[in-house]
């Protein structure tokens, strides 16, 4: 790692101030950032740790009925505390990384990084969640901007994520055998207004909504409804762990399994 | 250099570190608690697992400065007060759950975290929980067996296989 | 009643207490006064001409003590290769120079270019970034067949990328060709035995130290064989006489072969410590391990098996391309040849065998022995082609094997080795029982009901262990002897210390070796201490690999202990005023046969060191003996393995549901430890079959350079195993009748897994799938299923 300064603010306001410095970088749980720093692939002048900000931690039911999760809440806490509020989301959180990673990794950190194989983006996009930052609210549909890219401005912090709770929902993840990230993961959420399907791990463009499946499932919420659909391999990730064709195939299979689990 | 203070195995400690100093380095080099091992640089092998405020963390993926004020428990703090092996440690020896010993501290710390959370896990739960700990020697058979035994479950049937 | 101590007892491991309490002492735990830290500058390209290395900026950085480059090492030797293979035309292999730090060219990603030594590890790494290596990138050669067809030369001075073209047994070549031409049936299989990264969990570490006052040099290193490192580094690289060079391999966190070899980093830190007169420490990051630890396997093979109409094997012909990587690692040339070709008979009476191996240089990390080393490659191709032949000929896979089993011993194979003993029908019978093959049909129906495919794969294996007779391996090109040594030192009050040349890095020698001494002398195991890993206090030994520790090291210890017993009997005879021929030793007591006159072990030991009443005219005082043991043959562990898998027809994901292993290891010292060795080997074999691969892109960049892409088997990838080693045909030529058990699991399991998957697909109607190359990842299995 290159040398850097380290700050540990305890309020959002102080964190924002600290991040105003040139080349300052926010540090969530660090489960992705620290390995990146070890490889000397990033050279921040200063890391601003967000894990000591009490107002950014925790899970609760908001006044509007949505589930609000503080940006610095570790996956393990979501897995536990969201279990009754939004079981499918809690279950997803409980499948990220491994237990020790879940103790540290945070929802805000995961979303800000927007790894194309991360699990949380699928839940956020399928739920139609709102990303609350220190300065504004961003709809999920506007937040994800392709691999490792988001709508966040430099120095902007995810302080909270608000999830509308669907009638039925489930996440089906097919893990990449080495990293255990999603080779393909599909989150299906059924609302009164319709069904949303978000896919992670598969596309070169990062998390995306599978509109065709949403349409089919909105009229018939069953695994059969997606079995007949096909997904084009164009634009799918091809690597050692799976060809674009394989990932396209898995999108369909995992969607069907998520629907089955949700129903 | 910034200073950091924490409690390690019940003892207050402090030391000067750099921003980039990892908790694992602070334990190994600063405190000479070399039982915590570093086996990878992508926070996957789990040889460095310690408990931080009661939950398992990979100490090679936590900055020492982020552990300010924390309660840390390492493998050196796992034995009983009289120095005898704890139930989990003893189960590891009884069931030959270690060979070269390098992954062992992390395995024991993860196993302890599991049993604190889930005192009577199933075989599948044990295997799933240990996905963040890699062992190259044992084929995991005896580790899983030892964790089940430490939870008070009968593993004689497994032994017979 | 199982024994509670001595040979055959599952004694708990004494080494565990220190490992379980964080009190192990691994090389990285060693910190010497005044220690400086090393960081290597490594090539980022696979192939290039090194035009210059500018160290000036790095040298000026904070804390930097010195920056070494290839120029500094021009005065010392290159890293030696310990085995010279002769090709099928009688010519010696092409042997490139292997400099400690690159000069002239870089030949793989990770090739070391410079060494920065600084006050702290971070300072060394910071400064390493400031070293500017001017490299003219050259086209890399990665594919073996392209390399021998005239691709870019890895070593310009050799004029070829073909290290050797080996034929074995060359005299059989035409007879084999003819048998295959005339056979009733020939089954052909082309396959890849993919490259693996050994991945011992402890990354390599080396600490060099030099004492100018005594001119003594010490290297602390993560090694399986400290004496071998002392010999190679002292005599061939740095020119330090052995009496001034000490090599210590303390607790070592696994090796699996990768810590046998003498590595550049060991020589470099030792050189730096001597130059700077300060201890210098290097600790590999895992990323560095991926591009510097010798890798394993990497064979591309075509095998043909000729059979008569009844399924009897008539001949085998193979052609293998074996990747050496960019340089010859210490024992690399022996792996695809003498450790592979000699095992091609397997457990079967095949009269004619011809093995051709082309070893090839490529711009990749060097390849050398990894758990099994050559024998897994032999077993895999043989057991896969037999399975394919059985399917083609409509013969049950167990039946075709039984029909061809070798069933009388000793058996001279057509590939040089002679099996001393074995009973392959017995291990097969035992396997079918412990695997509950009878219950397979029921489990198959249960799987079907859940929409899953199920398959059963069965195979045999044999391996040659206990390497090796020195005179034989000398003829085969080894530049070392392969004996082992032990010193048994008895103290005045009866405590026993054994200093062995074997090395334990997980195998539990401190426990099992003590069990042997306890059994022989009749003292409690706690009265015996085992010392290993330090050239300063152990006799010259060749270390631990090739499942040789108990068979060779244990035999040396038995010899030394027998000398101790013989001398102790003379002392006892003197004390008892009897003839030493009449003295019997039992349970730690010397008795005059047929009388009740006796003297205990402690009194005899005391007499040896306080020789007041002692036959000083005839016998030296003291009780300490050293022995060397050179085996007269290899040992031949063998067995039968069964794997049951479920395959998800939608995703191609394979789950190992059951695995059974019936092994014949001869006599067993500690059954618990033997079980553990088999378990670990099985996991590595299952890992190879389903998960692990080492992939380079066409430019020689490693695509699987971390655990994010290199899939290591974890607890939830693996089942509980059913293992059995009750079928025992003791080795006929070593004193303990032991064969070795360390590699069996890794050798026997990959074909069982692949056979099971192919079986599952066939039962599922996908009969077009005759082979899938490892690892059988979900995407590969799914792709194979499509058509």
Short mmCIF file of C-alpha atoms in Angstrom, two decimals, chain B residues 95 141 144-161, chain C residues 720:
data_model
loop_
_atom_site.label_atom_id
_atom_site.label_comp_id
_atom_site.label_asym_id
_atom_site.label_seq_id
_atom_site.Cartn_x
_atom_site.Cartn_y
_atom_site.Cartn_z
CA UNK B 95 -10.07 -35.08 15.95
CA UNK B 141 -13.19 -33.55 7.07
CA UNK B 144 -15.97 -30.10 10.39
CA UNK B 145 -15.96 -33.11 12.68
CA UNK B 146 -14.11 -31.20 15.41
CA UNK B 147 -16.51 -28.27 15.27
CA UNK B 148 -19.50 -30.61 15.51
CA UNK B 149 -17.82 -32.39 18.42
CA UNK B 150 -17.06 -29.10 20.16
CA UNK B 151 -20.75 -28.28 19.94
CA UNK B 152 -21.47 -31.40 21.94
CA UNK B 153 -22.76 -33.50 19.05
CA UNK B 154 -21.96 -37.15 18.58
CA UNK B 155 -19.44 -37.63 15.81
CA UNK B 156 -18.80 -41.33 16.39
CA UNK B 157 -20.79 -42.21 13.28
CA UNK B 158 -18.54 -39.99 11.18
CA UNK B 159 -15.49 -41.58 12.73
CA UNK B 160 -16.76 -44.99 11.66
CA UNK B 161 -16.95 -43.96 8.03
CA UNK C 720 -17.10 -36.43 4.50
#
